[in-house]
mmCIF file with all atom_site columns, C-alpha atoms in Angstrom:
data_model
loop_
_atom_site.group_PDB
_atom_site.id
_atom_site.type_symbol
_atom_site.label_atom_id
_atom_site.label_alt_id
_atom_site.label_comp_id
_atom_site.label_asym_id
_atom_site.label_entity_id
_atom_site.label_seq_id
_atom_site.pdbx_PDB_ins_code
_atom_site.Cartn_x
_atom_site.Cartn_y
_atom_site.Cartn_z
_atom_site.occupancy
_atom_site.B_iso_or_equiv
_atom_site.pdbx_formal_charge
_atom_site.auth_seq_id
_atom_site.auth_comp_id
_atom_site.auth_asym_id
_atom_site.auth_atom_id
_atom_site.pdbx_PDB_model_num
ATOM 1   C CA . UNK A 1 1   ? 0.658   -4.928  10.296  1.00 0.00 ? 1   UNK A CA 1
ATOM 2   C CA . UNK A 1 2   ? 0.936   -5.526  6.698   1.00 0.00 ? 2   UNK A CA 1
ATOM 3   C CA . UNK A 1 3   ? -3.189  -6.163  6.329   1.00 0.00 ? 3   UNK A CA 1
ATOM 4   C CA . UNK A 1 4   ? -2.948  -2.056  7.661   1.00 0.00 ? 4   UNK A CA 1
ATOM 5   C CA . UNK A 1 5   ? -0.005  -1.095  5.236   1.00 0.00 ? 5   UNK A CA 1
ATOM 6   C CA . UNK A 1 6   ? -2.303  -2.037  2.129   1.00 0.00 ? 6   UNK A CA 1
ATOM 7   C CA . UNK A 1 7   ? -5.204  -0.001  3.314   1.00 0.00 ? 7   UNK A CA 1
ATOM 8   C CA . UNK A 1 8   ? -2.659  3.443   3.941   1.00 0.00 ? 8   UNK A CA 1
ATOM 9   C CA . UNK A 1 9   ? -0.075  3.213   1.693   1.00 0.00 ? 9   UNK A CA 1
ATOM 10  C CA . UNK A 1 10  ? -2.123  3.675   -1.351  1.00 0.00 ? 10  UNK A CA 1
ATOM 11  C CA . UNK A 1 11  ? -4.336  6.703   -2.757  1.00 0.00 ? 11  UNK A CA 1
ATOM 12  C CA . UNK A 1 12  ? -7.150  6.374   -5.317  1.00 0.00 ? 12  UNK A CA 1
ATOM 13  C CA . UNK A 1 13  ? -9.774  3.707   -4.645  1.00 0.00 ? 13  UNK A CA 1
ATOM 14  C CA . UNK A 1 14  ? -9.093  1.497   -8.072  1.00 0.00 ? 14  UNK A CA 1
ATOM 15  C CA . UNK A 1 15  ? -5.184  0.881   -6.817  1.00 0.00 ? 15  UNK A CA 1
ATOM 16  C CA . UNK A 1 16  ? -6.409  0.673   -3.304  1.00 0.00 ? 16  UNK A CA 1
ATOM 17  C CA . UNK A 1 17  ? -8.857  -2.139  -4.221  1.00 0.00 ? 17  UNK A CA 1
ATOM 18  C CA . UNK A 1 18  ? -6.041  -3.631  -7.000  1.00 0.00 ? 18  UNK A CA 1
ATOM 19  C CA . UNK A 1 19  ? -3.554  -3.976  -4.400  1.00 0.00 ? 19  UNK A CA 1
ATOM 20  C CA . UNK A 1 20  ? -5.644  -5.488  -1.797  1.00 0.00 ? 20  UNK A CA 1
ATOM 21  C CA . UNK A 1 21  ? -6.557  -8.262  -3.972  1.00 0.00 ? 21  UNK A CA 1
ATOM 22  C CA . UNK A 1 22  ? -3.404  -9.069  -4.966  1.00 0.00 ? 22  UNK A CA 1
ATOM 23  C CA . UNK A 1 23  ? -2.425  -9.042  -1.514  1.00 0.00 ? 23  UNK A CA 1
ATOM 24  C CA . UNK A 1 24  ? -4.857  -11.385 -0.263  1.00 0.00 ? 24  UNK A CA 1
ATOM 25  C CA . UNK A 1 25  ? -4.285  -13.753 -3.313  1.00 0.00 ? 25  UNK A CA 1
ATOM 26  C CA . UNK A 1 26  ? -0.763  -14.336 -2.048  1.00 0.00 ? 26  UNK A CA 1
ATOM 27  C CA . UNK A 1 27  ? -2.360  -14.566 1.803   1.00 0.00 ? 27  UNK A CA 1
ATOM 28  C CA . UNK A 1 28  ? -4.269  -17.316 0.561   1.00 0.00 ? 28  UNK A CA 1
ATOM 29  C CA . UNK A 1 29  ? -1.718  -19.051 -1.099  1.00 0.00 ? 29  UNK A CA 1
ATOM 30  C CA . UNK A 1 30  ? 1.069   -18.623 0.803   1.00 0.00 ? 30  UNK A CA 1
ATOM 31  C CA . UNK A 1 31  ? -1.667  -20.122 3.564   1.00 0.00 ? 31  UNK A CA 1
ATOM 32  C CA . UNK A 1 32  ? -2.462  -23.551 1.309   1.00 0.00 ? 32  UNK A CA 1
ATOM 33  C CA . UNK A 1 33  ? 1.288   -24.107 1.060   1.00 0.00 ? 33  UNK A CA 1
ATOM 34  C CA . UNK A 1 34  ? 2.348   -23.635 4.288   1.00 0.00 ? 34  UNK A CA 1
ATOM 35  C CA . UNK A 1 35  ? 0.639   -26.780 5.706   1.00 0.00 ? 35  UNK A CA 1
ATOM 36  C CA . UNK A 1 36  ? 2.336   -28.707 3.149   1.00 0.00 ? 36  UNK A CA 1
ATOM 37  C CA . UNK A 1 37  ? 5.806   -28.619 4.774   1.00 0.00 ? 37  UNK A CA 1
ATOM 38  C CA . UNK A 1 38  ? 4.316   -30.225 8.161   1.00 0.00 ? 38  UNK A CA 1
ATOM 39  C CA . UNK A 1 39  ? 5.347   -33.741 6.519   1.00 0.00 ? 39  UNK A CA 1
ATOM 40  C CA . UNK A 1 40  ? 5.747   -37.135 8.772   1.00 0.00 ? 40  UNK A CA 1
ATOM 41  C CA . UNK A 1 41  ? 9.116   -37.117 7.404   1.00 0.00 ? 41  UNK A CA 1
ATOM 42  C CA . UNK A 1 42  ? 10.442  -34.013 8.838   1.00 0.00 ? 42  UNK A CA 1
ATOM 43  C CA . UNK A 1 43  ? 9.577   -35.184 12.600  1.00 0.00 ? 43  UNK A CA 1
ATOM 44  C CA . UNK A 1 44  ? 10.561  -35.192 15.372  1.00 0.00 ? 44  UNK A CA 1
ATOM 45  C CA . UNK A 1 45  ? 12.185  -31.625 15.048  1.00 0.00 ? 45  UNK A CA 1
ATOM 46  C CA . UNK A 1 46  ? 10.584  -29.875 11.904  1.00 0.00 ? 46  UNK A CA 1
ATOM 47  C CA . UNK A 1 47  ? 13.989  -28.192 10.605  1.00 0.00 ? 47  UNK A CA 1
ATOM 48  C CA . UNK A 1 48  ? 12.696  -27.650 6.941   1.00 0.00 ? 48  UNK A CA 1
ATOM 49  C CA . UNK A 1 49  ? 9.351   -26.561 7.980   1.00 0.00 ? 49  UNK A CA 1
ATOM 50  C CA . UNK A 1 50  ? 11.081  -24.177 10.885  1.00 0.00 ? 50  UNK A CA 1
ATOM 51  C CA . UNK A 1 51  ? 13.451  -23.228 8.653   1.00 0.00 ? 51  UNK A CA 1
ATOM 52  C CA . UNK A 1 52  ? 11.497  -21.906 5.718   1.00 0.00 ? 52  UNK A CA 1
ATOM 53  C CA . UNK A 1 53  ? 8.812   -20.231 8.323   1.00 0.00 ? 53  UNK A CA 1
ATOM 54  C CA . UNK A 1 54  ? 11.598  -18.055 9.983   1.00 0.00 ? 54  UNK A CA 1
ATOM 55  C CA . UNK A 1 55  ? 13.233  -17.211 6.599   1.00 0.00 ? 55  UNK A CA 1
ATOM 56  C CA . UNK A 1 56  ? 9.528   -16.202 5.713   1.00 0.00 ? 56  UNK A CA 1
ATOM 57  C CA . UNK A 1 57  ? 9.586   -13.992 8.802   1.00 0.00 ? 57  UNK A CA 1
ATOM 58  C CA . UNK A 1 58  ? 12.973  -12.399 7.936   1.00 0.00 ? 58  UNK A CA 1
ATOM 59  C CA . UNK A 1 59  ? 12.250  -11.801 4.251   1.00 0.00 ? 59  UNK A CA 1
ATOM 60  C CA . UNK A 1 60  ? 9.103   -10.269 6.022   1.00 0.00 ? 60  UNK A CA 1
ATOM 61  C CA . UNK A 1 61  ? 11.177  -7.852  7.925   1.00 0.00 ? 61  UNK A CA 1
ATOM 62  C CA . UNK A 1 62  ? 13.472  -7.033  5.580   1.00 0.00 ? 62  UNK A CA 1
ATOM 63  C CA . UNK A 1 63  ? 10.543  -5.894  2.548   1.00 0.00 ? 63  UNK A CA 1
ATOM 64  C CA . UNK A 1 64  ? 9.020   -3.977  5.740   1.00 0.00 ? 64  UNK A CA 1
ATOM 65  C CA . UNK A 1 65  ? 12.511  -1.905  6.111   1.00 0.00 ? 65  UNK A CA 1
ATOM 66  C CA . UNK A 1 66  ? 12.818  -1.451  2.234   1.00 0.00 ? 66  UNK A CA 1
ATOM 67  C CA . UNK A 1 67  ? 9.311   -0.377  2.029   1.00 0.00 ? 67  UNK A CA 1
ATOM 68  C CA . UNK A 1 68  ? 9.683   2.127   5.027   1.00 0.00 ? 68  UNK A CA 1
ATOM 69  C CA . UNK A 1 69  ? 12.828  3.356   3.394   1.00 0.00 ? 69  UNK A CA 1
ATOM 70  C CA . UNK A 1 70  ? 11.176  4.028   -0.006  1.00 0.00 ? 70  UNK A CA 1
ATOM 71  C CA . UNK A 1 71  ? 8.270   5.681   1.503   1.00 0.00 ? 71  UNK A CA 1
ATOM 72  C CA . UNK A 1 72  ? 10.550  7.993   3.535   1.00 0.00 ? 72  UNK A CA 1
ATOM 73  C CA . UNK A 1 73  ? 12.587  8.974   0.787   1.00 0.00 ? 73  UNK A CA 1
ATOM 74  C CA . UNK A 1 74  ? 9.808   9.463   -0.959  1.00 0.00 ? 74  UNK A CA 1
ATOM 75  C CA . UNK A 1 75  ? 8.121   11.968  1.618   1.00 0.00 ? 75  UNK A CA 1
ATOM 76  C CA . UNK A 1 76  ? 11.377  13.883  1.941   1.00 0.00 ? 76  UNK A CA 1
ATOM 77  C CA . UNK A 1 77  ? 11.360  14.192  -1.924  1.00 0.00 ? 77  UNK A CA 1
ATOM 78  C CA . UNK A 1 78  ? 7.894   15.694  -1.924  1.00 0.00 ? 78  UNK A CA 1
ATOM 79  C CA . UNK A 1 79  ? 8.482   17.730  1.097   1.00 0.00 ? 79  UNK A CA 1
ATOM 80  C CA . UNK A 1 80  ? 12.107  19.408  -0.882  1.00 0.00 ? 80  UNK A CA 1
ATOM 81  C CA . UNK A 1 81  ? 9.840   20.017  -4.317  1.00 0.00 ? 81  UNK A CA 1
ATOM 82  C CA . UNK A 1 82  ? 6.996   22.120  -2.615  1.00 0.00 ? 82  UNK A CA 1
ATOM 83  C CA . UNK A 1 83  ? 9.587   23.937  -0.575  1.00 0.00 ? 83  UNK A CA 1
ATOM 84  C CA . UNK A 1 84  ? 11.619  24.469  -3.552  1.00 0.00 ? 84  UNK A CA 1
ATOM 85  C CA . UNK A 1 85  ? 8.172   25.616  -5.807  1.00 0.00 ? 85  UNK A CA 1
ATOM 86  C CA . UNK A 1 86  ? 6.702   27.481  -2.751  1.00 0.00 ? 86  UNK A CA 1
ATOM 87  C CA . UNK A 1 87  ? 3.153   27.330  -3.713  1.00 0.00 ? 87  UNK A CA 1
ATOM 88  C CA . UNK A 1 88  ? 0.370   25.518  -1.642  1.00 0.00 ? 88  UNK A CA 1
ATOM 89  C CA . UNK A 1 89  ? -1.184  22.351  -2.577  1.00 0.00 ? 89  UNK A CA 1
ATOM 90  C CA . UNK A 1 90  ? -5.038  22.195  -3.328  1.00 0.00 ? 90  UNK A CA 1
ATOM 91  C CA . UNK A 1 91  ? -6.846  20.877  -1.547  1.00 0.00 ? 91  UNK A CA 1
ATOM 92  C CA . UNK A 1 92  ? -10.079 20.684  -2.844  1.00 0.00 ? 92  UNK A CA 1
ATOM 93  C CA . UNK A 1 93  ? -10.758 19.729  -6.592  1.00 0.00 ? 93  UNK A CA 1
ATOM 94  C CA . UNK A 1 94  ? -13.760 19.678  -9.112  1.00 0.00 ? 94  UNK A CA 1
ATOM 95  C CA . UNK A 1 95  ? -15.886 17.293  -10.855 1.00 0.00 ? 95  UNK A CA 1
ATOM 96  C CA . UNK A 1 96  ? -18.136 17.716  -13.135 1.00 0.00 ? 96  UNK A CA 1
ATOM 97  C CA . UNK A 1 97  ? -21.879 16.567  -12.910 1.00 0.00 ? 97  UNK A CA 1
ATOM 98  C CA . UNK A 1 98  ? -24.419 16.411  -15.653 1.00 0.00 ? 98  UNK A CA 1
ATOM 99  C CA . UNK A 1 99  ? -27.704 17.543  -14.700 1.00 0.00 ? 99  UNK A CA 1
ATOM 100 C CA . UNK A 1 100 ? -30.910 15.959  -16.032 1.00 0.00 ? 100 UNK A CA 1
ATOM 101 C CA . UNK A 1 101 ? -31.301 18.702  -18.232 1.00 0.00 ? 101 UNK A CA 1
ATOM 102 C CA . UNK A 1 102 ? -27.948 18.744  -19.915 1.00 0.00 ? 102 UNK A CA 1
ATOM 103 C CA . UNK A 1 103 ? -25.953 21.078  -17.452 1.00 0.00 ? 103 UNK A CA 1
ATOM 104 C CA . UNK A 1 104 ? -23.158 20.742  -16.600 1.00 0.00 ? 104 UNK A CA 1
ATOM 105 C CA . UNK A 1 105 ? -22.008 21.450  -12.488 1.00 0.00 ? 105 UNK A CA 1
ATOM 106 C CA . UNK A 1 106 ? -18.874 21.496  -10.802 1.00 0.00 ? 106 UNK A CA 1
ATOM 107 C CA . UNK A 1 107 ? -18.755 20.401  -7.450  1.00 0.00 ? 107 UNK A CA 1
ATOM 108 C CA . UNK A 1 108 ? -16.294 21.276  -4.893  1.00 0.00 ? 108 UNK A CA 1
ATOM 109 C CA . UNK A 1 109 ? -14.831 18.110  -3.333  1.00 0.00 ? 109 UNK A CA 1
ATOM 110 C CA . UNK A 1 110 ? -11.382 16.986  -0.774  1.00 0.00 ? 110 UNK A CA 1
ATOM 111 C CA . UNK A 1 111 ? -8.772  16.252  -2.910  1.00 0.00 ? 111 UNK A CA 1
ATOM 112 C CA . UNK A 1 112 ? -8.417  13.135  -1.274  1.00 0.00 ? 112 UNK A CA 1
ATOM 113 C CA . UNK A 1 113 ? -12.050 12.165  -2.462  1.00 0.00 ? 113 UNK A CA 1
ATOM 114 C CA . UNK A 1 114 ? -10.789 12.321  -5.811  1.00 0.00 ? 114 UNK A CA 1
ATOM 115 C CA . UNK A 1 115 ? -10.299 9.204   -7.092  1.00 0.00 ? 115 UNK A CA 1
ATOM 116 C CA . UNK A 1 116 ? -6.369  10.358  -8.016  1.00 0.00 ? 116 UNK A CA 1
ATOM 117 C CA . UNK A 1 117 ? -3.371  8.130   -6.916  1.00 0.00 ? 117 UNK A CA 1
ATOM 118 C CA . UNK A 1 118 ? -0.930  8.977   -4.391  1.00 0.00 ? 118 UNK A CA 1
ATOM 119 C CA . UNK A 1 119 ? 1.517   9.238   -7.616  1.00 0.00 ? 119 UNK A CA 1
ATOM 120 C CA . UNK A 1 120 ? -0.996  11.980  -9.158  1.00 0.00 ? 120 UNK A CA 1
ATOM 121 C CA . UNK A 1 121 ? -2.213  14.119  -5.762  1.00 0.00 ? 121 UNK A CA 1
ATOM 122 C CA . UNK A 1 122 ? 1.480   15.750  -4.781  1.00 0.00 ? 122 UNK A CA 1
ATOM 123 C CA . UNK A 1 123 ? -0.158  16.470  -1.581  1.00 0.00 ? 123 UNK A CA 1
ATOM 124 C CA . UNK A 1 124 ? -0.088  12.785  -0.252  1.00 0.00 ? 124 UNK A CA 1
ATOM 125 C CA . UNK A 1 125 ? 2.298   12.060  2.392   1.00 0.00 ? 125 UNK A CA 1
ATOM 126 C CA . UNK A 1 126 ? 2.989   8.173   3.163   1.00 0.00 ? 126 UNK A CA 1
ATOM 127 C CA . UNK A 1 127 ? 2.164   7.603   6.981   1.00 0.00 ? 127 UNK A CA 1
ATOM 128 C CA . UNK A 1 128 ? 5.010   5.932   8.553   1.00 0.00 ? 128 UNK A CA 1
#
């Protein structure tokens, strides 16, 4: 679930690829130093290594909720500003492309293949 959050939550492919990374940094950590609470001296019944796994899990599902709040609030923000402005979002945008000859073209492309964050394109709407 959270492997999916990273690849939806963010807009623009630099902060996209950015957080990913950092994500799976802390996967792969988080994965080394988990096998180092399966100690000899914690048997027969685990506790500390049961303990800190399930406290994992509920910070887990509490960052989830606090995430899904934020993003909510967030969407409802947006959402009350364009009603409030009343105009229409692009959604197309322009670069501009240099020909081989020294011209200079604008092409018509989605806003969302822009390479704008979801803080910059005010038509992005978290999916919850």
């Amino acid at each position: 679930m959270i492997l999916s959050l990273v690849a939806v939550v963010f807009a623009g492919h630099t902060k996209k690829m950015t957080c990913n990374a950092i994500f799976l940094v802390g996967y792969s950590i988080g994965q080394m130093v988990s096998s180092q609470f399966w100690k000899e001296k914690y048997r027969p019944r685990n506790t500390v290594p049961w303990t800190i796994l399930l406290s994992s899990f509920a910070f887990d599902i509490v960052m989830i909720s606090i995430i899904w709040w934020y993003l909510a609030r967030e969407n409802r923000r947006r959402d009350a500003e364009k009603l409030a402005s009343g105009e229409e979002y692009d959604e197309f945008g322009y670069i501009e492309h240099v020909q081989e000859d020294g011209s200079v073209v604008k092409l018509k492309v989605p806003i969302q293949f822009l390479d704008i964050t979801d803080l910059e394109n005010k038509a992005f709407r978290y999916p919850l």
